[in-house]
Short mmCIF file of C-alpha atoms in Angstrom, two decimals:
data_model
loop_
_atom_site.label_atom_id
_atom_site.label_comp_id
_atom_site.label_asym_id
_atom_site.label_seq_id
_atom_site.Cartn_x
_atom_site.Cartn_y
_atom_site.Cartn_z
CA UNK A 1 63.88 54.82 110.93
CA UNK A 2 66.84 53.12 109.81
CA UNK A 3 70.43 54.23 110.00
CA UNK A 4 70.49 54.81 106.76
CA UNK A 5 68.21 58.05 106.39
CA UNK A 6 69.56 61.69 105.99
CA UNK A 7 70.87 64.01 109.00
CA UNK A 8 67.62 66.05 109.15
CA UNK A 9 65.47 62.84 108.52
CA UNK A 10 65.12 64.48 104.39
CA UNK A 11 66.76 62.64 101.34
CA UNK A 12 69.33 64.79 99.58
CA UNK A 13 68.53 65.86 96.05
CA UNK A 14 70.10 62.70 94.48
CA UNK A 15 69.73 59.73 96.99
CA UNK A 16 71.51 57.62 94.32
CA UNK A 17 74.52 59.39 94.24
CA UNK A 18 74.85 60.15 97.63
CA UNK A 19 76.87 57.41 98.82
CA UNK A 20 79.80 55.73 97.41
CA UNK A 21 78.09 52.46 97.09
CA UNK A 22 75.17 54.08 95.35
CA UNK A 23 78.00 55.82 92.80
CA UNK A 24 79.82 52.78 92.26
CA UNK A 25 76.12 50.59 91.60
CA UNK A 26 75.61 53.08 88.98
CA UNK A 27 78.86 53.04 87.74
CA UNK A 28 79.02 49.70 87.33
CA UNK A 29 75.40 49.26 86.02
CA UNK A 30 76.83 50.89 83.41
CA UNK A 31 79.53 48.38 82.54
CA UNK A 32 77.21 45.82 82.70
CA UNK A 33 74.88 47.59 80.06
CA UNK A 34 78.14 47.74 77.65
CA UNK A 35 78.77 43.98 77.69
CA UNK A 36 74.49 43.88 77.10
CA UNK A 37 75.19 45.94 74.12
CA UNK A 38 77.97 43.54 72.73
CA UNK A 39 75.49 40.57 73.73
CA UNK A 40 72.88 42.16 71.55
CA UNK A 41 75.11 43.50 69.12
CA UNK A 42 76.26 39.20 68.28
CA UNK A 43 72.46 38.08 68.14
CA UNK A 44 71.89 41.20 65.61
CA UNK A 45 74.64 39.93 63.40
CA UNK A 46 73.66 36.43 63.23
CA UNK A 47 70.03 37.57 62.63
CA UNK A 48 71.34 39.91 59.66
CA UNK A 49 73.80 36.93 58.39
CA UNK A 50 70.86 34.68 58.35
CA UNK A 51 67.61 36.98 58.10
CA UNK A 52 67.31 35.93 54.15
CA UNK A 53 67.89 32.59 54.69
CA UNK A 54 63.86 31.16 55.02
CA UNK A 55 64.70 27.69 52.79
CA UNK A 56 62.03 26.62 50.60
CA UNK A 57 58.52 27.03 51.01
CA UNK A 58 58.71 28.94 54.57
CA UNK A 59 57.00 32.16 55.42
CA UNK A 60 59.46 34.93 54.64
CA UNK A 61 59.67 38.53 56.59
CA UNK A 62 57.32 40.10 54.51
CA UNK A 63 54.74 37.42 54.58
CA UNK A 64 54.72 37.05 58.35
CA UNK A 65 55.32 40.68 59.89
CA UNK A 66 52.49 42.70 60.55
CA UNK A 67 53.61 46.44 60.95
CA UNK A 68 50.41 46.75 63.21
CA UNK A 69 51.65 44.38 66.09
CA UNK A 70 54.87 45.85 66.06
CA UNK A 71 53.60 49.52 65.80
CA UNK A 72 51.49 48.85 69.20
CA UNK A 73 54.12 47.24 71.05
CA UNK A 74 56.71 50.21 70.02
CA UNK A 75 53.95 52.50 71.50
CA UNK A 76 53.39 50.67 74.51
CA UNK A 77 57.45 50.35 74.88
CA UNK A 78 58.49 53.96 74.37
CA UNK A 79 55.25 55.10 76.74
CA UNK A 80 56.58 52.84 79.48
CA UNK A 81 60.20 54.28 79.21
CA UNK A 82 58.14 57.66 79.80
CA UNK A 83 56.67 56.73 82.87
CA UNK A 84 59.65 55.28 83.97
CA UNK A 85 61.46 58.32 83.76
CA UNK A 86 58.32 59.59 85.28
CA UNK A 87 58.94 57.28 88.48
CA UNK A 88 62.78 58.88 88.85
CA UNK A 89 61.67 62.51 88.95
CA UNK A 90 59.17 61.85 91.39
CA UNK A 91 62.47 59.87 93.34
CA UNK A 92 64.58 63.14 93.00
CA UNK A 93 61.39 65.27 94.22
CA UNK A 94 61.02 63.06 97.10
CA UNK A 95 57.29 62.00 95.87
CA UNK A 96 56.95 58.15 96.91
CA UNK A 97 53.96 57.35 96.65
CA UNK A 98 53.69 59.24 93.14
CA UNK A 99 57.34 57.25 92.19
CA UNK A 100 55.57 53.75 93.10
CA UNK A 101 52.19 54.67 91.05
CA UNK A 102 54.98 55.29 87.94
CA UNK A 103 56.72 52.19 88.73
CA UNK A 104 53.71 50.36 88.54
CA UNK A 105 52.38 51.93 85.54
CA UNK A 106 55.63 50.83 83.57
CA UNK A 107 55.51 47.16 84.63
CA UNK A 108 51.93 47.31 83.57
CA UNK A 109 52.88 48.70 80.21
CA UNK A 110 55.86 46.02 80.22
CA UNK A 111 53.24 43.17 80.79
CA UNK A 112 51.11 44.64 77.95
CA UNK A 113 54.61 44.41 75.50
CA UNK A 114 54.89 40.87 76.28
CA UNK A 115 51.60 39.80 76.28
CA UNK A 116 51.54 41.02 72.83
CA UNK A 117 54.78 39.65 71.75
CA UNK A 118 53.24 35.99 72.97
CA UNK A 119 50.85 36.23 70.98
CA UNK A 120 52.67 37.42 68.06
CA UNK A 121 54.97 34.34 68.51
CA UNK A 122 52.08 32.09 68.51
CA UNK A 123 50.54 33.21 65.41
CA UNK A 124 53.97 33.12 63.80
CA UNK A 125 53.75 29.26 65.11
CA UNK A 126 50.33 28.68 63.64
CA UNK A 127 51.93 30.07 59.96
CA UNK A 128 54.18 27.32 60.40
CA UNK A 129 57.38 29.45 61.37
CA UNK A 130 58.68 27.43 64.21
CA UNK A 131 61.66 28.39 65.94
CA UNK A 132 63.88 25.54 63.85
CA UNK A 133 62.09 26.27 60.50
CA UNK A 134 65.22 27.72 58.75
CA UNK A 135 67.76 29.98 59.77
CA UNK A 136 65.87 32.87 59.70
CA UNK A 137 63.37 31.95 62.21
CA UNK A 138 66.09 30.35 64.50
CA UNK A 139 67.77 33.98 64.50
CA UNK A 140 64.90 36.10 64.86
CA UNK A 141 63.49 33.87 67.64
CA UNK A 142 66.74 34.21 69.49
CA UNK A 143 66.92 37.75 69.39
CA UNK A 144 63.36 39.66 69.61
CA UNK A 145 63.15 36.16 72.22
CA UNK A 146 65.82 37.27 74.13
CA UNK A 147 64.94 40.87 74.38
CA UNK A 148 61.68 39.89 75.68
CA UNK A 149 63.39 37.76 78.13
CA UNK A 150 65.04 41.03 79.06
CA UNK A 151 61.59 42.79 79.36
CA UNK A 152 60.20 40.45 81.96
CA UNK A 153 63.17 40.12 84.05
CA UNK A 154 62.81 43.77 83.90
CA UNK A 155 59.09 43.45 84.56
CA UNK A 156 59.59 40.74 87.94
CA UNK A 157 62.67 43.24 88.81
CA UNK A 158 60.56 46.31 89.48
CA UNK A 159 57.86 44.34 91.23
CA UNK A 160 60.22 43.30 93.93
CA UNK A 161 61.95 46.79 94.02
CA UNK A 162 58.17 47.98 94.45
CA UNK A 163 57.80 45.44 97.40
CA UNK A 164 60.83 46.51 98.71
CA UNK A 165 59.85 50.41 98.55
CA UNK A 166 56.91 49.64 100.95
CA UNK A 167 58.89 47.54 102.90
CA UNK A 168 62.31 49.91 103.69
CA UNK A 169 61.24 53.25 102.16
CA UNK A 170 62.74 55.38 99.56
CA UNK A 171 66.51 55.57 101.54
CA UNK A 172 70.09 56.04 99.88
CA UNK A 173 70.08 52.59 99.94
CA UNK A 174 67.05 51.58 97.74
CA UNK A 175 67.32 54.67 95.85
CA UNK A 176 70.39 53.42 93.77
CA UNK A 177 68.68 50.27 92.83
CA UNK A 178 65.51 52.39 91.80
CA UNK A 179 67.88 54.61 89.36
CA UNK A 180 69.45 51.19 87.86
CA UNK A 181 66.89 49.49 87.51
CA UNK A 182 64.99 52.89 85.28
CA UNK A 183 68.35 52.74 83.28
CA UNK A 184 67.57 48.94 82.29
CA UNK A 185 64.34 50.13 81.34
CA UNK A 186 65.63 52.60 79.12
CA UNK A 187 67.86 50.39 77.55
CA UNK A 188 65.92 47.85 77.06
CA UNK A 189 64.05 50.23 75.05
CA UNK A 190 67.01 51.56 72.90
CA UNK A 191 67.05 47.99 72.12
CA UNK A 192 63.81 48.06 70.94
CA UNK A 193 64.21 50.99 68.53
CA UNK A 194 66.94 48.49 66.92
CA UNK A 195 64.56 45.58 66.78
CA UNK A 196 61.78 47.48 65.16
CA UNK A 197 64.20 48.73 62.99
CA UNK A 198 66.37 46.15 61.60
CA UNK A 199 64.12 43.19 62.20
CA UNK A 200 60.39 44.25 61.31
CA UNK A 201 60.34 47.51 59.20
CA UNK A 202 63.82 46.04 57.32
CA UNK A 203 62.38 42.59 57.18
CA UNK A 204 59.13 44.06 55.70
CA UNK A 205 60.78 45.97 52.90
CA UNK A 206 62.74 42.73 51.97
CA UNK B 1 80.07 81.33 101.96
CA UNK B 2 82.37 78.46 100.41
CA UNK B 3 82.82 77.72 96.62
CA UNK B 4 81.43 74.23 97.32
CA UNK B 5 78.68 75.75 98.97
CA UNK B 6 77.29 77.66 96.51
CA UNK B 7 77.71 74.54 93.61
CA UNK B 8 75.19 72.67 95.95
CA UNK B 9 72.84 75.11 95.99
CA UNK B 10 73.02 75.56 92.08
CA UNK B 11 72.78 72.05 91.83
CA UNK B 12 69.64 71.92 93.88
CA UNK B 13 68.34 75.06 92.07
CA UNK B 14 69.09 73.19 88.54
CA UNK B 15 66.87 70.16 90.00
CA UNK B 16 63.84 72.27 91.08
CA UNK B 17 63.32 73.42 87.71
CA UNK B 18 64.35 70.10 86.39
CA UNK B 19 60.46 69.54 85.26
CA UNK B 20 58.99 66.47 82.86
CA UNK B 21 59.12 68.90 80.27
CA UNK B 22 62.23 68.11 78.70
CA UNK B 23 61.18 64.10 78.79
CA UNK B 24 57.81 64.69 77.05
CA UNK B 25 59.51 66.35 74.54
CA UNK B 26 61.89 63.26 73.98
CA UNK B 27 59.32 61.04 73.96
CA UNK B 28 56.83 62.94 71.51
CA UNK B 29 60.24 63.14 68.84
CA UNK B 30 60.93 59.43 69.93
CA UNK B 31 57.04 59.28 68.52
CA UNK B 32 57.50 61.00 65.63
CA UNK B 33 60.70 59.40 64.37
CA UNK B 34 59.00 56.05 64.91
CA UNK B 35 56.18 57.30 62.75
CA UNK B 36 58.21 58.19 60.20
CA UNK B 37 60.03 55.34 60.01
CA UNK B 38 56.94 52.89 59.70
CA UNK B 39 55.15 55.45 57.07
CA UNK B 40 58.00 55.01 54.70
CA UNK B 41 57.76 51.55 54.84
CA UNK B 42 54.11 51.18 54.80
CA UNK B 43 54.45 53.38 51.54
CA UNK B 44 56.42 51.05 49.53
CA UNK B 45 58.25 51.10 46.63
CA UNK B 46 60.85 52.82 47.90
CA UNK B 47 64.26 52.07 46.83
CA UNK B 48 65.78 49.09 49.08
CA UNK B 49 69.14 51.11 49.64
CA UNK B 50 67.80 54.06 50.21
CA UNK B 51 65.10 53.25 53.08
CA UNK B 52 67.85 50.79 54.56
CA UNK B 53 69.83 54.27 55.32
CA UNK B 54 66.97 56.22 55.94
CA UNK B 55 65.66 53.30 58.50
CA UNK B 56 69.07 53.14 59.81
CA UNK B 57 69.01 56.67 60.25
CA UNK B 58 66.08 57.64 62.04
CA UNK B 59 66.99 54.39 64.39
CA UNK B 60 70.47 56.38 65.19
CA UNK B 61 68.75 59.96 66.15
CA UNK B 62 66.32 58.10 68.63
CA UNK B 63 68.97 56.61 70.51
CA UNK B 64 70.85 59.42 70.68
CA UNK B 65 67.52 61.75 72.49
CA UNK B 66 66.65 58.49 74.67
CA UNK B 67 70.06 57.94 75.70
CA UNK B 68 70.83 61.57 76.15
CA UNK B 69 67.70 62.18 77.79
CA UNK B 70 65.89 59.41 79.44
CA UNK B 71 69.58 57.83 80.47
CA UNK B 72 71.01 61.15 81.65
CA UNK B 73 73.97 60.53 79.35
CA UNK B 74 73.69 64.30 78.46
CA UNK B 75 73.90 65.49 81.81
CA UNK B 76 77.32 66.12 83.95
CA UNK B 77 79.61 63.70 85.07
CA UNK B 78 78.63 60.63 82.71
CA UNK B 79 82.38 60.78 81.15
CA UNK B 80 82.12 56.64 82.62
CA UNK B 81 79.46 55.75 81.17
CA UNK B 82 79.53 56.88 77.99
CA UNK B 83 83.18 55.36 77.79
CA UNK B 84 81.80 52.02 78.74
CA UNK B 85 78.63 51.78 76.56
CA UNK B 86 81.42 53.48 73.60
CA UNK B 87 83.04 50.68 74.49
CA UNK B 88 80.21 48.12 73.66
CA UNK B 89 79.22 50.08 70.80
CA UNK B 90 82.76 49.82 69.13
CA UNK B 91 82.52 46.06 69.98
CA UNK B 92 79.26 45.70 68.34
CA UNK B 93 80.14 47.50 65.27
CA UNK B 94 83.20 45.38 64.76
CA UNK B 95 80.68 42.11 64.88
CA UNK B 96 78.21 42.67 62.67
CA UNK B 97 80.30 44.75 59.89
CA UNK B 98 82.30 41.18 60.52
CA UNK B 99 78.97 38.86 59.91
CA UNK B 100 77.44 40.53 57.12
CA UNK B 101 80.12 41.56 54.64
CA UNK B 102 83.21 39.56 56.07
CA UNK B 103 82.24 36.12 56.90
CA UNK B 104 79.66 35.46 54.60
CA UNK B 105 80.81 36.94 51.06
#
């Protein structure tokens, strides 16, 4: 085994705090995640500056969103922040194989988001609102875009941690990364909640 | 049997019982808040104002149980984090208060 493992060859309780490294990953993850929010926080004002600007004859909010689509991928977001949190109690338990089978149920669940956000974008296309249509679609595309950017770095993230996992083991080392990258996860889906918020259920009462 | 002792063991005792429990839970409110949310727009005729709040709202309560629960902000020794993401948060607030009734009235 490597150098890395516990005394008595068992992981303590919290692998992820258990070295300063590990702390300070966590710590910093952290800061990182506050400059996200202010990142976030700049695309959500332009897209409420500019949300009723649609110029003449576009689709508008209400014509376009369909509470359905964005219903299902809420669902399929929140479920995958479940199993994710799933994935870190089985890390703190020691379970590895039961952590990996989470980890791969929320990148499945991720893929399923964004496979239903492309097609959302493409039927948005096909109703002729095209990411330079007006202001409003330049804004929206920029921001629910960019969070689904977020969602499949996430998504190619926890794939290689999960290649890594078979690869090292569950160590103090890889247990860190494991704990970050759930706390993306998470707030990628706090993001989310916003999204579906201000963009569709706002945009869809007018 | 040392002070620092005994806080390890109640910190492993407090993770044994640490169960999925408490994260179903969050996620089944997480559920319902979304629920409600879409159900009072798919009702309608609601006044704009009023469901803006109420969106707004419900939006605000589910952040708080995912990031208390699901992020561990609710648990000990997160004074760090929750400075750092207050510190985004303030940030953000400042922005779009800015962009919507500031730079474009």
């Amino acid at each position: 085994m490597s150098a890395h493992s516990h005394v008595d060859g068992k992981l303590p309780h919290e692998p992820e705090k258990a070295t300063l490294e590990g702390r300070n990953k966590v710590l910093g993850f952290w800061l990182f995640l506050g400059a996200e929010t202010v990142l976030f926080g700049t695309l959500f004002s332009a897209f409420l500056a500019l949300r009723h600007q649609v110029g003449d004859g576009n689709p508008s909010s209400q014509e376009l969103f369909e509470l359905s689509t964005t219903a299902w991928a809420t669902f399929i977001l929140l479920t995958s922040s479940l199993t994710s949190v799933f994935a870190i109690q089985a890390m703190h338990t020691n379970k590895v194989k039961s952590m990996i089978i989470w980890l791969v149920v929320t990148v499945l669940l991720g893929l399923g988001f964004l496979a239903l956000e492309v097609v959302e974008f493409a039927t948005y296309v096909d109703e002729g609102h095209k990411f330079s249509t007006s202001a409003f679609s330049s804004s929206f595309y920029t921001l629910v875009g960019f969070h689904g950017a977020h969602v499949l770095f996430g998504v190619l993230w926890i794939s290689i941690l999960i290649a890594q996992i078979f690869k090292k083991g569950l160590t103090v080392v890889t247990a860190p990364k494991i704990y970050v990258a759930g706390i993306y996860w998470h707030f990628i889906d706090v993001v989310w909640v916003f999204i579906f918020t201000v963009v569709y259920l706002m945009g869809k009462v007018g | 049997m040392s002070a620092e002792h005994s806080a390890v063991e109640e910190r492993e005792k407090h993770h044994k019982h640490e169960g999925p429990k408490k994260h179903i839970i969050a996620f089944i409110f997480s559920i319902l808040l979304t629920i409600i949310a879409f159900a009072m727009v798919a009702a309608g005729e609601i006044n704009t104002t009023f469901i803006y709040i109420f969106l707004v709202l419900m939006a605000a309560i589910q952040v708080f149980v995912q990031m208390g629960f699901w992020m561990h902000m609710k648990d000990r020794g997160h004074a760090f984090p929750i400075i750092g993401i207050l510190m985004g948060v303030f940030v953000v607030f400042t922005i779009v208060i800015m962009a919507e009734y500031w730079a474009w009235w």
